[in-house]
CSV table of C-alpha atoms in Angstrom, one decimal:
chain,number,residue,atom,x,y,z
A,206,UNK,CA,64.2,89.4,89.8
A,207,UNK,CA,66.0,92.0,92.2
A,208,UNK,CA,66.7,95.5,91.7
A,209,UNK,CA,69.8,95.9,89.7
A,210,UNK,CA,72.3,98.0,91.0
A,211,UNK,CA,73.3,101.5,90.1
A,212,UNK,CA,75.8,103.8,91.4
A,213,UNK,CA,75.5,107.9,91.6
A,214,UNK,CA,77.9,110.7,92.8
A,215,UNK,CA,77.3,112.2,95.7
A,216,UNK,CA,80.6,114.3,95.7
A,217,UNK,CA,83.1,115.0,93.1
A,218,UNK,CA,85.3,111.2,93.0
A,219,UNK,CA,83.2,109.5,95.0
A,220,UNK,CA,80.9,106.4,93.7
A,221,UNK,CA,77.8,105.5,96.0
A,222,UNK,CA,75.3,102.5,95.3
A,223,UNK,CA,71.8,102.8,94.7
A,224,UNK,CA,71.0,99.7,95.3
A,225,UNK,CA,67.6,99.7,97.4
A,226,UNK,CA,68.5,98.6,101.0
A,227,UNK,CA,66.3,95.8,101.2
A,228,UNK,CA,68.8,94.1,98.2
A,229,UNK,CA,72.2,95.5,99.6
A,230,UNK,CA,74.2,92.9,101.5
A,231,UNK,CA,74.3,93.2,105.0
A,232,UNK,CA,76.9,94.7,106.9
A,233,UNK,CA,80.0,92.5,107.1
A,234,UNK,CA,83.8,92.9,107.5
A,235,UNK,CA,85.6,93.3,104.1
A,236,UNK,CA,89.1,92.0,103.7
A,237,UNK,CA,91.0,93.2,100.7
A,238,UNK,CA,94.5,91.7,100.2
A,239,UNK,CA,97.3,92.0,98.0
A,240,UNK,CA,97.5,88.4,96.6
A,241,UNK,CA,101.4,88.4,95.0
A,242,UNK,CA,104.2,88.1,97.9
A,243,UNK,CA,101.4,88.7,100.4
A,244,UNK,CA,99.0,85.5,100.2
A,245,UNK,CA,100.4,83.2,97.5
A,246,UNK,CA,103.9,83.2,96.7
A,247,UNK,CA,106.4,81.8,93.5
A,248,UNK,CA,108.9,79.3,94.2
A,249,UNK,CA,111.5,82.0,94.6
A,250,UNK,CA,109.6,83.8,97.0
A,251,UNK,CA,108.5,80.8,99.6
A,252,UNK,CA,111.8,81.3,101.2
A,253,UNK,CA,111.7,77.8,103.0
A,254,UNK,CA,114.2,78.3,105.6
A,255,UNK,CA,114.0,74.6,107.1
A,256,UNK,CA,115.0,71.3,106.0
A,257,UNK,CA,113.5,69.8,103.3
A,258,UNK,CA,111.6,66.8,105.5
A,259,UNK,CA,110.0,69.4,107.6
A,260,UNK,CA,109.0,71.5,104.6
A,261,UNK,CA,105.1,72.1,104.7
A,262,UNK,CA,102.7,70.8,101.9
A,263,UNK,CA,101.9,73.5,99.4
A,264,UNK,CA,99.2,73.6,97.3
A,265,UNK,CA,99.5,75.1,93.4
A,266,UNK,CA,96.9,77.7,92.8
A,267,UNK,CA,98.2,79.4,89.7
A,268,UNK,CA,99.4,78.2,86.4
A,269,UNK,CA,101.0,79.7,83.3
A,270,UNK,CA,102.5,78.6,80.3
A,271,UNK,CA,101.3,74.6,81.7
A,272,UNK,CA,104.0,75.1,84.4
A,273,UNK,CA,103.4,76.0,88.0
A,274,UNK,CA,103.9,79.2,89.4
A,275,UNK,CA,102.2,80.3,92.9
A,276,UNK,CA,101.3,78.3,95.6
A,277,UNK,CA,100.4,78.4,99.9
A,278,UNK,CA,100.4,76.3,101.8
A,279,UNK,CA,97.8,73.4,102.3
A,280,UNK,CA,97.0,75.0,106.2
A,281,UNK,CA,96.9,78.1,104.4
A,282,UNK,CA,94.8,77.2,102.1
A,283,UNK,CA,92.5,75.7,104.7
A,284,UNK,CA,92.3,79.1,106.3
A,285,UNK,CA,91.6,81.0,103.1
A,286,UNK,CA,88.4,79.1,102.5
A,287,UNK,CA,87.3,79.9,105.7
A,288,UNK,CA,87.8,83.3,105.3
A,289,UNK,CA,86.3,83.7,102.2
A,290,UNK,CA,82.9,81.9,103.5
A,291,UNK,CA,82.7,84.2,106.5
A,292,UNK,CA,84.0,87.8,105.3
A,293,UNK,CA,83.8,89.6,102.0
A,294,UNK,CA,87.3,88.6,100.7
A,295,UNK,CA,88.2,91.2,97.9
A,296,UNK,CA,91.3,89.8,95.6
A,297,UNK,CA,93.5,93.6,95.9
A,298,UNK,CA,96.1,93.3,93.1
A,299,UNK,CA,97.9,94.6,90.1
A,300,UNK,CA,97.6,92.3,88.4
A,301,UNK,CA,95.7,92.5,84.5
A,302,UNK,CA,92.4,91.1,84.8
A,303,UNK,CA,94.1,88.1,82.5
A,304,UNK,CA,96.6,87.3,85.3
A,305,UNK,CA,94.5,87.6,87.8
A,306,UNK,CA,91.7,85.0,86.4
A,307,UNK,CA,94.5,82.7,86.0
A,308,UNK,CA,94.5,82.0,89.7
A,309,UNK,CA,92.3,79.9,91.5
A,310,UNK,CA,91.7,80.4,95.4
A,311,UNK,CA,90.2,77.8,97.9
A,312,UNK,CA,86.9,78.6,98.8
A,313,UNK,CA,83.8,80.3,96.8
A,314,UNK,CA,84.5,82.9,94.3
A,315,UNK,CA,84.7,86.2,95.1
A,316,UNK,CA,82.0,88.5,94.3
A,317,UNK,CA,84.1,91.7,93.7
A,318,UNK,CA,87.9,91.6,93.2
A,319,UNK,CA,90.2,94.5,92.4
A,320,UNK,CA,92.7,94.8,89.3
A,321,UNK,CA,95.1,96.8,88.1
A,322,UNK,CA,95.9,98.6,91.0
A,323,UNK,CA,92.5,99.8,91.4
A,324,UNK,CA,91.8,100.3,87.7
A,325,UNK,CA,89.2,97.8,87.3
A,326,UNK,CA,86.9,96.7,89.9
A,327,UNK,CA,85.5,93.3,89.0
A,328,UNK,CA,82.0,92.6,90.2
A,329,UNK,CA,80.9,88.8,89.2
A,330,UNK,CA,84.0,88.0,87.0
A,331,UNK,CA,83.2,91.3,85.1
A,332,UNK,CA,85.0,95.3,85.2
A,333,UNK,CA,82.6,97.6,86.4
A,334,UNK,CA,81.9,100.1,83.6
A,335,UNK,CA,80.9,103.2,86.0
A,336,UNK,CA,84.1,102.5,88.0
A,337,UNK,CA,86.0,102.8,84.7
A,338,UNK,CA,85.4,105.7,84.1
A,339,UNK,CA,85.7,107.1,87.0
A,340,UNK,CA,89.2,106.0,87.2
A,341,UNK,CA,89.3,107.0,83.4
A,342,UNK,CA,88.5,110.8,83.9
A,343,UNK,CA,91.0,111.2,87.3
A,344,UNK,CA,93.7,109.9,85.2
A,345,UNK,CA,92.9,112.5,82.5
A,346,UNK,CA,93.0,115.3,85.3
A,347,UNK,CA,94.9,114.8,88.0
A,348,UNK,CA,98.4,113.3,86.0
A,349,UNK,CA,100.8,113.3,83.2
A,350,UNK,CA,99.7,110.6,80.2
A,351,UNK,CA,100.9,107.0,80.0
A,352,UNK,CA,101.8,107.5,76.8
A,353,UNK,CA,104.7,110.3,78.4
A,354,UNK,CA,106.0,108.5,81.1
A,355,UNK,CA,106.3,105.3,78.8
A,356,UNK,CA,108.8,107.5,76.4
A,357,UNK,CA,110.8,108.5,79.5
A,358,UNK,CA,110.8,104.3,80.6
A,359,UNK,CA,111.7,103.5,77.4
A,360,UNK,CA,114.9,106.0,77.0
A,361,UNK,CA,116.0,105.8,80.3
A,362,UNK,CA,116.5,101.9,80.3
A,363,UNK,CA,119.7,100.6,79.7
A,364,UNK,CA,119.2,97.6,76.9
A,365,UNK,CA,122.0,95.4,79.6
A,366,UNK,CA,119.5,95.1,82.4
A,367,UNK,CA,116.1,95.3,80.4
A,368,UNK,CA,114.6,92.6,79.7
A,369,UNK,CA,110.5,93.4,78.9
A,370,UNK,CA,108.7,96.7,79.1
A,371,UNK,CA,105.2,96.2,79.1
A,372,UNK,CA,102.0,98.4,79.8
A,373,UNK,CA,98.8,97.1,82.0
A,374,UNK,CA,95.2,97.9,80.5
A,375,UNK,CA,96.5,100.5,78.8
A,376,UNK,CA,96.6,102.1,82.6
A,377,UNK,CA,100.5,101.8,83.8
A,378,UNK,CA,103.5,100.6,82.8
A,379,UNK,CA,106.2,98.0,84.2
A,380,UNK,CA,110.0,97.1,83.4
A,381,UNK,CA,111.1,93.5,83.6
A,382,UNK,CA,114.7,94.0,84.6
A,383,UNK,CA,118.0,92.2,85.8
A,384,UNK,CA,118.1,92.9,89.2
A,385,UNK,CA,121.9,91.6,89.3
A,386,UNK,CA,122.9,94.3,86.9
A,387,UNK,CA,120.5,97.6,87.8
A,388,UNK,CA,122.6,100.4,88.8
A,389,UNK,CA,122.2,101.4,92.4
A,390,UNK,CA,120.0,104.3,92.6
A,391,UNK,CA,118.2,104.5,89.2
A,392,UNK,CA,114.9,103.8,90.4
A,393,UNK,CA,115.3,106.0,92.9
A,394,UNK,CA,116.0,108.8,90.2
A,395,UNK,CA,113.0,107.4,88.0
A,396,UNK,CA,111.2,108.1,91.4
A,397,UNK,CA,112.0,111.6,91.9
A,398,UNK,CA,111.0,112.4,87.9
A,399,UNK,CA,107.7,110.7,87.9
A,400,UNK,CA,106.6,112.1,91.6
A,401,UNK,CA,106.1,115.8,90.2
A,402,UNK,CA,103.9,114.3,87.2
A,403,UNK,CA,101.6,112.4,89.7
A,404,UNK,CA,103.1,108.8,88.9
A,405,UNK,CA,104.8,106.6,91.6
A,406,UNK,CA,107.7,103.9,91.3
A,407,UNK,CA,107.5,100.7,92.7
A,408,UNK,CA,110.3,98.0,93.2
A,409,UNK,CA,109.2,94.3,93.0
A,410,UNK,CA,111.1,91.7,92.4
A,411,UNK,CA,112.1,91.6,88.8
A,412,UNK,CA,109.9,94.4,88.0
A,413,UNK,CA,109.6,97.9,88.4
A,414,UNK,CA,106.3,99.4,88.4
A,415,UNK,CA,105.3,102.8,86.9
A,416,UNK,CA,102.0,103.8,88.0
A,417,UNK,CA,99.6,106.8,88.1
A,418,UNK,CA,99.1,108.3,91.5
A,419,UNK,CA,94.9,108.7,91.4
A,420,UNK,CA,94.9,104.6,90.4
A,421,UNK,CA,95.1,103.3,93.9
A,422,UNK,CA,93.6,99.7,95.8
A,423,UNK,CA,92.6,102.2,98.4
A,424,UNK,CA,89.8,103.7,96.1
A,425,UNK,CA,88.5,101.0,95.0
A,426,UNK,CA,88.2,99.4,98.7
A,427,UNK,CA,86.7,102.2,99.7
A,428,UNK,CA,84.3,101.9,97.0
A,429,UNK,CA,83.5,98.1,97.7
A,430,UNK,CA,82.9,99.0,101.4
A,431,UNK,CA,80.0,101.4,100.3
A,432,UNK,CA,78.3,98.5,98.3
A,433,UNK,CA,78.5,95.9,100.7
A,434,UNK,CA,77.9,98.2,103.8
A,435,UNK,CA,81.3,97.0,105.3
A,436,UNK,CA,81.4,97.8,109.2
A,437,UNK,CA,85.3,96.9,109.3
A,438,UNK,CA,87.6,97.2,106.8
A,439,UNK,CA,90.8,94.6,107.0
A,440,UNK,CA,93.5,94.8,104.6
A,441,UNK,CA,97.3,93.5,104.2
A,442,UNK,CA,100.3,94.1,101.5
A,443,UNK,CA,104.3,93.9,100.9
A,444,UNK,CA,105.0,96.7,98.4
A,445,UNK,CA,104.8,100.6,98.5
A,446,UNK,CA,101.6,100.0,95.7
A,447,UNK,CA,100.1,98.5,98.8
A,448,UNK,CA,101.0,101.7,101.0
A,449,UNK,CA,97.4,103.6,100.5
A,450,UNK,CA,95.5,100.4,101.1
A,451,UNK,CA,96.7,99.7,104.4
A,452,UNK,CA,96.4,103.1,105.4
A,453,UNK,CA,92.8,103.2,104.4
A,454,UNK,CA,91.9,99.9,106.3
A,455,UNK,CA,90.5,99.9,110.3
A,456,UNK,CA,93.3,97.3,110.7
A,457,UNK,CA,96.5,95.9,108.5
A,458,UNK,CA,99.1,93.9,108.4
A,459,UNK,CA,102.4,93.7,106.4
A,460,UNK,CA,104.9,90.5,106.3
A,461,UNK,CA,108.6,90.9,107.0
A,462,UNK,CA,110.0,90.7,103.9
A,463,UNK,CA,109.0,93.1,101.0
A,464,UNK,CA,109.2,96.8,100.0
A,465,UNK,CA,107.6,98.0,102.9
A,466,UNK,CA,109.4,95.6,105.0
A,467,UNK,CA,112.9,96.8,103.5
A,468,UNK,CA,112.0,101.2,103.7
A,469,UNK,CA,111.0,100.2,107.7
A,470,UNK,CA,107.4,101.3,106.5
A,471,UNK,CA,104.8,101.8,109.4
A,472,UNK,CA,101.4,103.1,110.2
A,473,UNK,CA,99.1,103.2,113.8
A,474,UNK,CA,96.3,100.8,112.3
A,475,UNK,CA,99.7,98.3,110.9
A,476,UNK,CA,100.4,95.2,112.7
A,477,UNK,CA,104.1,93.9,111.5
A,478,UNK,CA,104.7,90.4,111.3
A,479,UNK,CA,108.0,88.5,111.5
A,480,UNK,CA,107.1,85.7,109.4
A,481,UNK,CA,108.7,86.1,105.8
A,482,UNK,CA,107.8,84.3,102.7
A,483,UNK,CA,104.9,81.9,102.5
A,484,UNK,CA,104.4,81.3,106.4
A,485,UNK,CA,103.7,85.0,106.7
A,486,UNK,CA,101.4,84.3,104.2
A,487,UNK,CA,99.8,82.0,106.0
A,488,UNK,CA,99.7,83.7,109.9
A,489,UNK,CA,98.2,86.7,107.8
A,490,UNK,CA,95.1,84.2,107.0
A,491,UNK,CA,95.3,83.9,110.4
A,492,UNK,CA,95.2,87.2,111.3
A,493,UNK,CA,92.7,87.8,109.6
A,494,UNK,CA,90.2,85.1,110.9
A,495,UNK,CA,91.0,86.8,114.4
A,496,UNK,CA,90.2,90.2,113.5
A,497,UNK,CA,87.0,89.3,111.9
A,498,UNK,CA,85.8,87.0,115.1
A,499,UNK,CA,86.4,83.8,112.7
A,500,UNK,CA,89.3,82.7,114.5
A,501,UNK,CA,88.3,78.3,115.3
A,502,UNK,CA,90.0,77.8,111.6
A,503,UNK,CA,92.7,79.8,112.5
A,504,UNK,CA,93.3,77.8,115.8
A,505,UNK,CA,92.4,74.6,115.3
A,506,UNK,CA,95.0,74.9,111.8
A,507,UNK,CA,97.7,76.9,114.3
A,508,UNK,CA,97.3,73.6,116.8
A,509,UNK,CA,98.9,71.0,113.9
């Protein structure tokens, strides 16, 4: 039986396996992605531009209430199971953990994938209880409750253009809105209240996200890295949740569409892509196979 692993402190916030190095995984590349709008995409989202003959096969990898909901595209999917046999591919989402388990990606299971934002870090299908809380007593410190900003969400919506407010693991809350009818500008004023309370606001799609600033992807990829002994970090996103992840990667993309896309958002270690919808999707696999020196998927999938 190996050494089971155990984590220490060895400065305040920061988590550091003790696994013995003879058990640790070698060093690899790790490639954490945001999977929503990034990797797999809704039907609304594919944005197939071309006619419907040329139209590329997509493969379903999500379903909820027995109806289809995300899907990539069968080259895509090709390249993701690469990637996931020849990297450390870490799911980066926030997504619940009951969202995220309802998706099923090509290729071997991950062993850790990231929840919530950052909030739970699932190692083997299960949250990591010394990662919780961590993230637990940051929250209690460093920002004001969830159970305040949730009053403010819940008087500030107008009942026209709400249609669910909801909170995630008891970690953040979200608004399920009309985008037709939200006034120009209020999420821009729900910005500027929760900034000096240590919460940020995120617009995407139909929702709009209210989340703590200490819960962040970047954190928790940062803390995979240090298990694994990741040499080079890789890392891609749409949204401003994304932001702090693909600063904290050696390299990143971004596709060109999404809240990054639309705020011009850009960093020295970001690559932008022109593909929008589920083809940037797919030449992000891509990318990534490149950047990781995996790249015969990539080209023998670019060459059909």
């Amino acid at each position: 039986m190996s050494t089971p692993s155990r984590t220490t402190r060895s400065a305040p916030g920061t988590l550091v396996s003790t696994t013995p190095s003879a058990t640790r995984p070698a060093a690899t590349t790790l490639v954490a992605s945001d999977l929503d709008r990034t990797l797999i995409y809704s039907a609304p989202a594919l944005q197939l531009s071309m006619p419907d003959a040329l139209a590329p096969r997509l493969l379903c990898v999500e379903i909820y209430d027995n109806k289809p909901l995300s899907y990539l595209t069968e080259d895509a999917a090709e390249l993701f199971a690469e990637l996931a046999r020849t990297t450390c591919f870490v799911p980066t989402t926030t997504r619940t953990r009951e969202q995220y388990r309802r998706v099923h990606l090509p290729g071997p299971a991950p062993q850790f994938a990231i929840c919530a934002n950052g909030g739970h870090l699932l190692v083997d299908g299960e949250s990591d209880p010394d990662w919780q809380r961590h993230v637990r007593r940051r929250l209690a410190d460093e920002c004001a409750s969830l159970d305040e900003v949730r009053s403010h969400l819940q008087r500030a919506a107008d009942p026209h253009w709400l249609l669910k407010e909801r909170v995630a693991e008891d970690l953040f809350a979200y608004l399920v809105v009309d985008r037709a009818l939200l006034p120009e500008g209020w999420v821009k004023e729900l910005a500027e209240w929760a900034e000096p309370k240590g919460w940020t606001v995120s617009l995407q799609g139909r929702k709009i996200y209210a989340v703590p600033q200490p819960l962040t992807k970047s954190a928790a990829m940062r803390e995979v890295a240090e298990r694994t002994g990741a040499e080079l970090t890789l890392a891609a996103g749409d949204s401003l949740l994304d932001a702090d992840l693909l600063l904290a990667a050696d390299h990143s993309w971004r596709p060109g569409h999404g809240e990054l896309a639309d705020s011009g958002w850009r960093a020295p270690n970001l690559t932008v892509l022109a593909e929008q919808g589920v083809a940037a999707g797919e030449q992000i696999l891509r990318e990534f196979l490149r950047a990781s020196g995996h790249d015969r998927g990539a080209r023998v999938s670019a060459s059909r």
